[in-house]
Coordinates of N, CA, C and O and ligand atoms in Angstrom, one line a residue:
X1 N 1.1 -1.1 0.0 CA 0.2 -0.2 -0.5 C 0.8 1.1 0.0 O 1.4 1.4 0.5
X2 N 0.6 2.1 -1.0 CA 1.2 3.6 -1.0 C 1.0 4.2 0.6 O 0.3 3.8 1.0
X3 N 2.1 4.8 1.2 CA 2.5 5.6 2.3 C 1.8 6.9 2.1 O 2.5 7.9 1.8
X4 N 0.5 7.0 2.4 CA -0.3 7.9 1.9 C -1.6 8.3 2.8 O -2.4 6.9 3.5
X5 N -1.7 9.4 3.7 CA -2.9 9.5 4.7 C -4.2 9.6 4.1 O -4.4 9.8 2.9
X6 N -5.4 9.6 5.0 CA -6.6 9.7 4.2 C -6.5 11.4 3.6 O -7.0 11.6 3.1
X7 N -6.6 12.1 4.7 CA -6.1 13.6 4.2 C -5.8 13.7 2.9 O -6.1 14.5 1.7
X8 N -4.5 13.2 2.7 CA -4.2 12.8 1.2 C -5.0 12.2 0.1 O -5.0 12.8 -1.2
X9 N -5.7 10.9 0.6 CA -6.6 10.2 -0.4 C -7.3 11.1 -0.7 O -7.9 11.2 -1.6
X10 N -7.7 11.9 0.1 CA -9.0 12.7 -0.1 C -8.6 14.0 -1.1 O -9.5 14.6 -2.2
X11 N -7.1 14.4 -0.9 CA -6.8 15.3 -2.0 C -6.8 14.4 -3.5 O -7.1 15.3 -4.8
X12 N -6.1 13.7 -3.7 CA -6.1 12.9 -4.5 C -7.7 12.8 -5.6 O -8.2 13.0 -6.7
X13 N -8.5 12.3 -4.6 CA -10.4 12.2 -4.4 C -10.4 13.3 -5.4 O -11.4 13.3 -6.8
X14 N -10.1 14.7 -4.6 CA -10.7 15.8 -5.4 C -10.0 15.9 -6.4 O -11.1 16.5 -7.5
X15 N -9.2 15.9 -6.9 CA -8.5 15.7 -8.1 C -9.0 15.2 -9.4 O -9.5 15.8 -10.5
X16 N -9.7 14.1 -8.8 CA -10.0 12.7 -10.0 C -11.7 14.1 -10.0 O -12.1 13.9 -10.9
X17 N -12.4 14.2 -9.5 CA -13.8 14.6 -9.4 C -13.8 16.0 -10.4 O -14.5 16.5 -11.1
X18 N -12.3 17.0 -9.9 CA -12.3 18.3 -10.9 C -11.9 17.6 -12.0 O -12.6 18.3 -13.4
X19 N -11.1 16.6 -12.8 CA -11.5 16.0 -13.7 C -12.5 15.6 -14.3 O -12.8 15.9 -15.7
X20 N -13.2 15.1 -13.8 CA -14.5 14.5 -14.2 C -14.9 15.9 -14.6 O -15.6 16.1 -15.5
X21 N -15.2 16.9 -13.6 CA -15.9 18.4 -13.6 C -15.1 18.9 -15.3 O -15.8 19.3 -15.8
X22 N -14.0 19.2 -15.4 CA -13.5 20.0 -16.6 C -13.8 19.1 -17.9 O -14.3 19.8 -18.7
X23 N -14.1 17.8 -18.0 CA -14.5 16.9 -18.7 C -16.0 17.3 -19.4 O -16.0 17.7 -20.4
X24 N -16.5 18.0 -18.3 CA -17.9 18.7 -18.4 C -18.3 19.5 -19.5 O -19.2 19.8 -20.4
X25 N -17.1 20.4 -19.1 CA -17.2 21.8 -19.6 C -16.3 21.6 -20.5 O -15.4 22.8 -21.4
X26 N -15.7 20.5 -21.0 CA -15.3 20.8 -22.4 C -13.7 20.3 -22.8 O -13.3 20.0 -23.7
X27 N -13.2 19.6 -21.6 CA -11.7 20.0 -21.0 C -11.0 18.6 -21.2 O -12.2 17.8 -21.2
X28 N -9.6 18.5 -21.6 CA -9.3 17.1 -21.0 C -9.8 16.6 -19.6 O -9.1 17.2 -19.0
X29 N -9.7 15.0 -19.5 CA -9.7 14.7 -18.1 C -8.1 14.7 -17.3 O -8.0 13.5 -16.8
X30 N -7.9 15.9 -17.0 CA -6.3 15.4 -16.3 C -7.1 17.3 -15.0 O -7.1 18.2 -15.4
X31 N -6.4 16.6 -13.8 CA -6.5 17.9 -12.7 C -5.0 17.7 -11.7 O -5.3 16.8 -11.6
X32 N -5.3 18.8 -10.7 CA -4.2 18.9 -9.9 C -4.7 19.6 -8.5 O -5.4 20.3 -8.9
X33 N -4.3 19.3 -7.7 CA -4.6 20.2 -6.2 C -3.1 20.6 -5.9 O -2.5 19.3 -5.5
X34 N -2.9 21.7 -6.0 CA -2.0 22.2 -4.6 C -2.0 22.5 -3.4 O -2.8 23.5 -3.3
X35 N -1.2 21.5 -2.2 CA -1.2 22.2 -1.1 C 0.1 22.2 -0.2 O 1.3 21.7 -0.6
X36 N -0.5 23.5 0.2 CA 1.0 24.2 0.8 C 1.8 23.0 2.1 O 0.8 22.4 2.7
X37 N 2.5 23.7 2.6 CA 3.3 22.5 3.6 C 2.4 22.6 5.1 O 2.5 22.2 5.8
X38 N 1.4 24.0 5.3 CA 0.9 24.4 6.3 C -0.3 23.7 5.8 O -1.3 23.6 6.4
X39 N -0.9 22.6 5.1 CA -2.0 22.5 4.6 C -3.0 23.4 3.7 O -4.3 23.0 4.0
X40 N -2.6 24.4 3.6 CA -3.7 24.4 2.8 C -3.7 25.0 1.3 O -2.3 25.1 0.6
X41 N -5.3 24.4 0.7 CA -4.6 25.0 -0.7 C -4.7 25.9 -1.6 O -5.3 27.0 -1.3
X42 N -3.5 25.9 -2.3 CA -3.0 26.8 -2.7 C -3.8 27.5 -4.5 O -4.3 28.4 -4.4
X43 N -4.3 26.3 -4.8 CA -4.2 26.2 -6.5 C -5.0 24.8 -6.6 O -4.5 23.8 -6.1
X44 N -6.3 24.9 -7.0 CA -7.0 23.3 -8.1 C -7.2 23.8 -9.1 O -7.7 24.9 -10.2
X45 N -6.5 23.4 -10.7 CA -6.2 23.0 -11.8 C -6.6 21.9 -12.6 O -6.5 21.1 -12.1
X46 N -7.2 22.6 -13.9 CA -7.4 21.6 -15.0 C -6.6 21.7 -16.0 O -5.8 22.5 -16.3
X47 N -6.6 20.4 -17.1 CA -5.9 21.1 -18.6 C -7.0 21.4 -18.9 O -8.0 21.4 -19.5
X48 N -6.3 22.1 -19.7 CA -7.2 23.9 -20.5 C -6.9 23.5 -22.2 O -7.1 24.5 -22.8
X49 N -6.0 22.4 -22.0 CA -5.4 22.7 -23.7 C -6.7 22.2 -24.9 O -6.4 23.0 -25.9
X50 N -7.4 22.2 -24.4 CA -8.4 21.6 -25.2 C -9.2 22.8 -25.9 O -9.5 23.1 -27.3
X51 N -9.4 23.7 -24.9 CA -10.1 25.1 -25.4 C -9.1 26.0 -25.7 O -9.5 27.7 -26.6
X52 N -7.7 26.4 -25.7 CA -6.8 27.3 -25.5 C -6.2 27.1 -26.3 O -5.2 28.4 -26.9
X53 N -6.0 25.6 -26.7 CA -5.4 25.3 -28.1 C -4.0 25.7 -27.1 O -3.0 25.7 -28.3
X54 N -3.4 25.8 -26.3 CA -2.0 26.0 -26.1 C -1.7 25.0 -25.1 O -2.1 24.1 -24.7
X55 N -0.7 23.7 -25.9 CA -0.2 22.6 -26.0 C 0.7 22.4 -24.7 O 0.5 21.0 -24.4
X56 N 1.2 23.1 -23.8 CA 1.3 23.1 -22.4 C 0.4 23.2 -21.5 O 0.8 23.3 -20.1
X57 N -0.5 23.8 -21.9 CA -1.6 24.0 -20.7 C -1.9 22.5 -19.8 O -3.1 22.4 -20.0
X58 N -1.6 21.6 -19.4 CA -1.0 20.9 -18.3 C -1.9 20.9 -17.1 O -1.6 22.4 -16.7
X59 N -2.8 20.3 -16.7 CA -3.0 20.7 -15.1 C -2.3 20.9 -14.6 O -2.3 21.8 -13.2
X60 N -1.0 20.5 -14.3 CA 0.1 21.0 -13.7 C 0.8 22.2 -13.4 O 1.0 22.7 -12.8
X61 N 1.0 22.4 -14.7 CA 1.4 23.6 -15.6 C 0.4 24.7 -14.7 O 1.0 25.7 -14.4
X62 N -0.9 24.8 -15.6 CA -1.9 25.6 -15.3 C -1.6 26.2 -13.3 O -1.9 26.6 -12.7
X63 N -1.5 24.8 -12.4 CA -1.9 24.8 -11.3 C -0.5 25.8 -10.2 O -1.2 26.8 -9.8
X64 N 0.2 25.1 -10.9 CA 1.4 25.7 -10.5 C 1.5 27.1 -10.8 O 2.5 28.0 -10.2
X65 N 1.4 27.7 -12.2 CA 1.5 28.6 -12.6 C 0.8 30.0 -11.9 O 0.9 31.2 -11.5
X66 N -0.9 29.0 -11.6 CA -1.9 30.1 -11.0 C -1.2 30.4 -9.6 O -1.5 31.8 -9.0
X67 N -1.1 29.3 -9.0 CA -0.7 29.4 -7.5 C 0.5 30.5 -7.6 O 0.8 30.6 -6.2
X68 N 1.4 30.2 -8.7 CA 3.0 31.6 -7.9 C 2.5 32.9 -8.6 O 3.0 33.6 -7.5
X69 N 1.5 33.1 -9.0 CA 1.1 34.4 -9.2 C 0.3 34.7 -8.0 O 0.4 36.0 -7.4
X70 N -0.6 34.0 -7.5 CA -1.3 34.4 -6.4 C -0.8 34.6 -5.0 O -0.8 35.4 -4.3
X71 N 0.6 33.2 -5.0 CA 0.9 33.0 -3.9 C 2.2 33.5 -3.3 O 2.7 33.8 -2.4
X72 N 2.9 33.6 -4.6 CA 4.4 33.6 -4.5 C 5.0 32.4 -4.4 O 4.6 31.2 -4.0
X73 N 6.4 32.2 -5.5 CA 7.3 30.8 -5.0 C 7.5 30.4 -3.4 O 7.5 29.3 -3.1
X74 N 7.2 31.7 -2.7 CA 7.4 31.0 -0.9 C 6.8 30.2 -0.4 O 7.2 29.6 0.4
X75 N 5.5 30.2 -1.3 CA 4.4 29.5 -0.5 C 4.5 27.9 -1.1 O 4.0 26.9 -0.9
X76 N 5.2 27.9 -3.0 CA 4.8 26.6 -3.6 C 5.7 25.1 -2.9 O 6.1 24.5 -2.5
X77 N 7.2 26.6 -2.3 CA 8.3 25.0 -2.1 C 7.9 24.5 -1.0 O 7.2 25.2 -0.2
X78 N 8.5 23.2 -1.3 CA 7.6 22.4 -0.1 C 6.5 22.1 0.2 O 6.4 21.5 1.1
X79 N 5.6 22.6 -0.9 CA 4.4 22.0 -1.3 C 3.8 20.6 -1.7 O 5.0 20.2 -3.0
X80 N 2.8 20.7 -1.5 CA 2.8 18.5 -2.5 C 1.1 19.3 -3.6 O 0.6 20.0 -3.8
X81 N 1.6 18.0 -4.4 CA 0.8 17.9 -5.4 C 0.2 16.7 -5.7 O 0.8 15.8 -5.7
X82 N -1.3 17.2 -5.7 CA -2.1 16.0 -6.0 C -2.4 15.6 -7.2 O -3.4 16.3 -7.7
X83 N -2.7 14.6 -8.1 CA -2.9 14.7 -9.1 C -3.4 13.6 -9.5 O -3.6 12.3 -9.1
X84 N -4.6 14.0 -10.9 CA -5.7 12.9 -11.3 C -4.8 11.4 -11.7 O -5.5 10.4 -11.7
X85 N -3.4 11.9 -12.3 CA -2.8 11.2 -13.5 C -1.3 11.4 -13.2 O -0.8 12.2 -12.7
X86 N -0.5 10.4 -13.4 CA 0.8 10.7 -13.5 C 1.2 11.5 -14.3 O 0.6 12.0 -15.9
X87 N 2.4 13.0 -14.1 CA 2.4 13.6 -14.6 C 3.5 13.7 -15.9 O 4.3 12.1 -15.4
X88 N 3.5 14.0 -16.9 CA 4.0 14.3 -18.3 C 5.9 14.7 -17.9 O 5.6 15.2 -16.8
X89 N 6.7 14.3 -18.1 CA 7.8 15.0 -18.2 C 8.3 16.0 -18.4 O 9.1 17.2 -17.6
X90 N 7.6 16.9 -19.1 CA 7.3 18.5 -19.3 C 6.8 18.7 -17.3 O 7.8 19.7 -16.9
X91 N 6.1 18.2 -17.3 CA 5.2 18.8 -15.5 C 6.4 18.2 -14.8 O 6.1 19.1 -13.5
X92 N 6.6 17.6 -14.8 CA 7.9 17.2 -13.7 C 9.2 17.6 -13.6 O 9.5 18.2 -12.7
X93 N 9.2 18.1 -14.9 CA 10.7 18.9 -14.9 C 10.2 20.6 -14.2 O 10.8 21.2 -13.5
X94 N 8.8 21.0 -14.0 CA 8.2 21.8 -13.5 C 8.5 21.8 -12.1 O 8.3 22.9 -11.5
X95 N 7.7 20.6 -11.7 CA 7.5 20.1 -10.2 C 8.7 20.4 -9.4 O 8.6 21.0 -8.7
X96 N 9.5 19.4 -10.4 CA 10.8 19.7 -9.4 C 11.5 21.4 -9.3 O 12.0 21.3 -8.4
X97 N 11.3 21.6 -10.8 CA 11.6 23.5 -10.8 C 11.2 24.3 -9.5 O 11.9 25.4 -9.1
X98 N 10.3 24.0 -9.3 CA 9.6 24.9 -8.4 C 9.5 24.5 -6.9 O 8.9 25.1 -5.9
X99 N 10.4 23.2 -6.3 CA 10.7 22.5 -5.2 C 9.3 22.2 -4.5 O 9.4 22.6 -3.6
X100 N 8.4 21.6 -5.4 CA 7.8 20.4 -4.6 C 7.8 19.6 -4.1 O 9.0 19.0 -4.4
X101 N 7.6 19.5 -2.9 CA 8.5 18.2 -2.4 C 7.6 16.5 -2.4 O 8.0 15.4 -1.8
X102 N 6.2 16.7 -2.5 CA 5.7 15.5 -2.5 C 4.6 15.3 -3.9 O 3.6 16.5 -4.0
X103 N 4.4 14.2 -4.6 CA 3.9 14.6 -5.7 C 3.2 12.9 -5.1 O 3.6 11.8 -5.2
X104 N 1.2 12.8 -5.0 CA 0.7 11.8 -5.0 C -0.2 11.9 -6.0 O -0.8 12.9 -6.3
X105 N -0.1 11.0 -7.3 CA -0.8 10.8 -7.9 C -2.0 9.6 -7.8 O -1.9 8.3 -7.3
X106 N -3.3 9.5 -8.7 CA -3.9 8.9 -9.0 C -3.5 8.1 -10.2 O -2.3 6.8 -10.2
X107 N -3.8 7.6 -11.5 CA -3.6 6.9 -12.3 C -2.3 6.6 -12.9 O -1.7 8.2 -13.1
X108 N -1.3 5.5 -13.0 CA 0.3 5.6 -13.5 C 0.2 5.7 -15.1 O -0.9 6.0 -15.8
X109 N 1.3 6.1 -15.7 CA 1.2 6.1 -17.0 C 0.6 5.2 -17.6 O 0.1 5.3 -19.0
X110 N 0.8 3.8 -17.2 CA 0.3 2.5 -18.0 C -0.9 3.1 -18.1 O -1.3 2.3 -18.8
X111 N -1.4 3.2 -17.6 CA -2.9 3.4 -17.1 C -3.5 4.5 -18.0 O -4.3 4.7 -18.7
X112 N -2.6 5.3 -18.0 CA -3.4 6.8 -18.9 C -3.3 5.9 -20.4 O -4.0 6.9 -20.7
X113 N -1.7 5.8 -20.5 CA -2.0 5.1 -21.5 C -3.2 4.5 -22.4 O -4.0 4.7 -23.6
X114 N -3.7 3.7 -21.4 CA -4.7 2.5 -21.9 C -5.9 3.5 -21.8 O -7.1 2.6 -23.0
X115 N -5.9 4.5 -20.7 CA -7.5 4.8 -21.1 C -7.3 6.2 -21.7 O -8.7 6.4 -22.6
X116 N -6.5 7.0 -22.1 CA -6.4 8.1 -23.1 C -6.5 8.1 -24.0 O -7.1 8.7 -25.0
X117 N -5.8 6.9 -24.5 CA -5.9 6.7 -26.1 C -5.2 7.8 -26.8 O -5.7 9.1 -27.8
X118 N -3.8 7.5 -26.6 CA -3.3 9.2 -27.3 C -3.1 8.6 -28.4 O -3.3 7.7 -29.3
X119 N -2.9 9.6 -29.6 CA -2.4 10.0 -31.1 C -1.7 8.8 -31.5 O -0.6 8.3 -30.5
X120 N -1.1 8.3 -32.5 CA -0.3 7.4 -33.2 C 0.8 8.0 -33.0 O 0.8 9.2 -33.4
X121 N 2.2 7.6 -32.4 CA 3.4 8.2 -32.9 C 3.4 9.0 -31.2 O 5.3 9.2 -31.0
X122 N 2.9 8.6 -30.4 CA 2.9 9.0 -29.0 C 4.1 8.5 -28.7 O 3.8 7.2 -28.6
X123 N 4.9 8.9 -27.8 CA 6.5 8.2 -27.3 C 6.0 8.2 -25.2 O 5.9 9.4 -25.4
X124 N 6.2 7.3 -24.9 CA 6.1 7.2 -23.6 C 7.3 7.9 -22.8 O 8.6 6.9 -23.0
X125 N 7.5 8.9 -22.3 CA 9.0 8.9 -21.5 C 8.5 9.6 -19.9 O 8.4 10.2 -19.3
X126 N 8.8 7.9 -19.6 CA 8.5 8.2 -17.7 C 9.0 9.5 -16.9 O 10.2 9.7 -17.0
X127 N 8.1 10.0 -16.4 CA 8.6 11.3 -15.6 C 9.5 10.6 -14.5 O 10.2 11.5 -13.9
X128 N 9.3 9.4 -13.9 CA 10.5 9.1 -13.0 C 11.8 9.2 -12.6 O 12.3 10.0 -12.1
X129 N 12.3 9.5 -14.5 CA 13.7 9.9 -14.4 C 14.1 10.8 -14.0 O 15.3 11.4 -13.7
X130 N 13.4 11.9 -13.9 CA 13.0 13.2 -14.1 C 12.8 14.0 -12.6 O 13.9 14.3 -11.9
X131 N 11.9 13.2 -12.0 CA 11.6 13.1 -10.7 C 12.9 12.6 -9.6 O 13.6 13.0 -9.0
X132 N 13.5 11.7 -10.2 CA 15.0 11.3 -9.6 C 15.8 11.8 -9.8 O 16.7 12.3 -8.9
X133 N 16.2 13.0 -10.5 CA 17.2 14.3 -10.9 C 17.0 15.2 -9.4 O 18.1 15.6 -9.2
X134 N 15.8 15.3 -8.7 CA 15.5 16.0 -7.7 C 16.1 14.8 -6.5 O 16.3 15.7 -5.2
X135 N 16.2 13.8 -6.6 CA 17.0 12.8 -5.2 C 15.8 13.4 -4.3 O 14.8 12.7 -4.5
X136 N 16.5 13.2 -2.9 CA 15.4 13.2 -2.3 C 14.9 14.0 -1.6 O 13.7 14.1 -0.2
X137 N 15.2 15.0 -2.5 CA 14.1 16.3 -2.8 C 12.4 16.3 -2.7 O 11.8 17.1 -2.7
X138 N 12.5 15.1 -3.2 CA 11.3 15.1 -3.3 C 10.4 13.8 -3.5 O 11.4 12.4 -3.6
X139 N 9.6 13.2 -2.9 CA 8.6 12.4 -2.9 C 7.9 11.7 -3.5 O 6.8 12.5 -3.8
X140 N 7.4 11.1 -4.3 CA 6.4 10.5 -5.6 C 5.7 9.4 -5.0 O 6.5 8.1 -5.4
X141 N 4.7 9.6 -4.9 CA 3.9 7.9 -5.1 C 2.8 8.2 -6.5 O 2.1 9.0 -6.2
X142 N 2.6 7.0 -6.5 CA 1.5 6.9 -7.5 C 0.6 5.6 -7.7 O 0.9 4.5 -6.3
X143 N -0.3 5.6 -8.2 CA -1.0 4.3 -8.1 C -2.1 4.3 -7.2 O -2.8 3.4 -6.6
X144 N -2.4 5.4 -6.6 CA -3.9 5.7 -5.3 C -5.3 6.1 -6.2 O -5.1 6.8 -6.8
X145 N -6.3 5.0 -5.7 CA -7.5 5.6 -6.2 C -7.7 5.1 -7.6 O -8.0 5.6 -8.3
X146 N -7.2 3.9 -8.0 CA -6.3 3.5 -9.5 C -8.2 3.2 -10.2 O -7.9 3.9 -11.5
X147 N -9.2 3.0 -9.7 CA -10.1 2.2 -9.9 C -11.1 4.0 -10.2 O -11.5 3.8 -11.2
X148 N -11.5 4.1 -9.0 CA -11.6 5.9 -9.2 C -11.1 6.7 -10.7 O -11.7 7.4 -11.1
X149 N -9.9 6.8 -10.7 CA -9.4 7.9 -11.7 C -9.6 7.4 -13.2 O -9.0 7.9 -14.1
X150 N -10.2 6.4 -13.5 CA -10.5 5.8 -15.0 C -11.7 6.3 -15.0 O -12.1 6.6 -16.4
X151 N -12.7 7.0 -13.7 CA -13.8 7.6 -14.2 C -13.6 8.9 -15.2 O -14.7 8.8 -16.0
X152 N -13.0 10.0 -14.9 CA -12.5 10.8 -15.5 C -12.2 10.4 -17.3 O -13.2 11.5 -18.6
X153 N -11.6 9.6 -17.1 CA -11.6 8.8 -19.2 C -12.9 8.4 -19.7 O -13.0 8.6 -20.6
X154 N -13.5 7.2 -18.3 CA -14.8 7.1 -19.6 C -15.6 8.0 -19.9 O -16.3 7.9 -20.7
X155 N -15.7 9.1 -18.9 CA -16.5 10.4 -19.3 C -16.0 11.0 -20.3 O -16.9 11.5 -21.4
X156 N -15.0 11.6 -20.5 CA -14.8 12.0 -21.3 C -14.7 11.1 -23.1 O -15.4 11.7 -23.7
X157 N -14.7 9.8 -22.8 CA -14.6 8.9 -24.5 C -16.4 8.7 -24.2 O -16.7 8.5 -25.5
X158 N -17.0 8.6 -23.2 CA -18.4 8.4 -23.5 C -19.1 9.9 -24.2 O -19.7 9.8 -25.1
X159 N -18.4 10.8 -24.2 CA -18.9 12.3 -24.3 C -18.4 12.2 -25.8 O -19.5 13.6 -26.3
X160 N -17.4 11.8 -26.3 CA -17.0 11.5 -27.6 C -17.8 11.3 -28.1 O -17.8 11.7 -29.7
X161 N -18.3 10.3 -27.9 CA -19.2 9.2 -28.7 C -20.2 9.9 -29.2 O -21.1 9.8 -30.0
X162 N -20.6 10.6 -27.8 CA -22.1 11.5 -28.2 C -22.2 12.1 -29.1 O -23.1 12.2 -29.4
X163 N -21.2 12.9 -29.0 CA -20.7 13.7 -30.2 C -21.1 13.5 -31.6 O -20.7 14.2 -32.2
X164 N -20.3 12.3 -31.4 CA -20.0 11.8 -33.4 C -21.6 11.6 -33.8 O -22.4 11.7 -33.5
X165 N -21.7 12.4 -35.1 CA -22.7 12.7 -36.1 C -23.6 11.1 -35.9 O -22.6 10.4 -36.0
X166 N -24.5 11.1 -35.9 CA -25.3 9.7 -36.1 C -25.6 9.5 -38.0 O -26.0 10.4 -38.3
X167 N -25.3 8.3 -37.6 CA -25.1 7.7 -39.2 C -26.4 7.5 -39.4 O -27.4 6.5 -38.6
X168 N -27.2 7.8 -40.7 CA -28.1 7.2 -41.0 C -28.3 6.4 -42.5 O -27.2 7.1 -43.4
X169 N -28.3 5.2 -42.9 CA -28.1 4.4 -43.9 C -29.6 4.4 -44.6 O -30.4 4.6 -44.3
Ligands
ZN201 ZN1 2.2 17.6 -18.5

């Protein structure tokens, strides 16, 4: 079992719920919750790529960027990030750069790929190597609430199916 408290599981569950809400708003099924070392929620962010057209608008990027603007770097250093799915290498780099001390995510990349069904040519670059670069400065725990983490993806694909034009033959 991963070493996470009930409070942390609740934050992961919150990220999954936010991802479901994001899907309902026409966004991709990813979300993150940033919590300061004092336990204050600094920001809750979602992936905005589908509407912004900006390919780096991942949930983790948006969360850290907004928290930086609202609270400053001093509040972010040492914070914990709870994510609905395993961060990509880009986000992992930002997480390390911002001094996040703990990352807890739900769906690991293997599950994400099977559920998200990325476009052909997608290559997997596990973020673990990026996190390893930070050494003991960061603790990363994945695979929390895996079953629940599938819900936003199921919602996303069911909405895609619902949007496809009805065929009449
Ligand atoms: Zn990312």
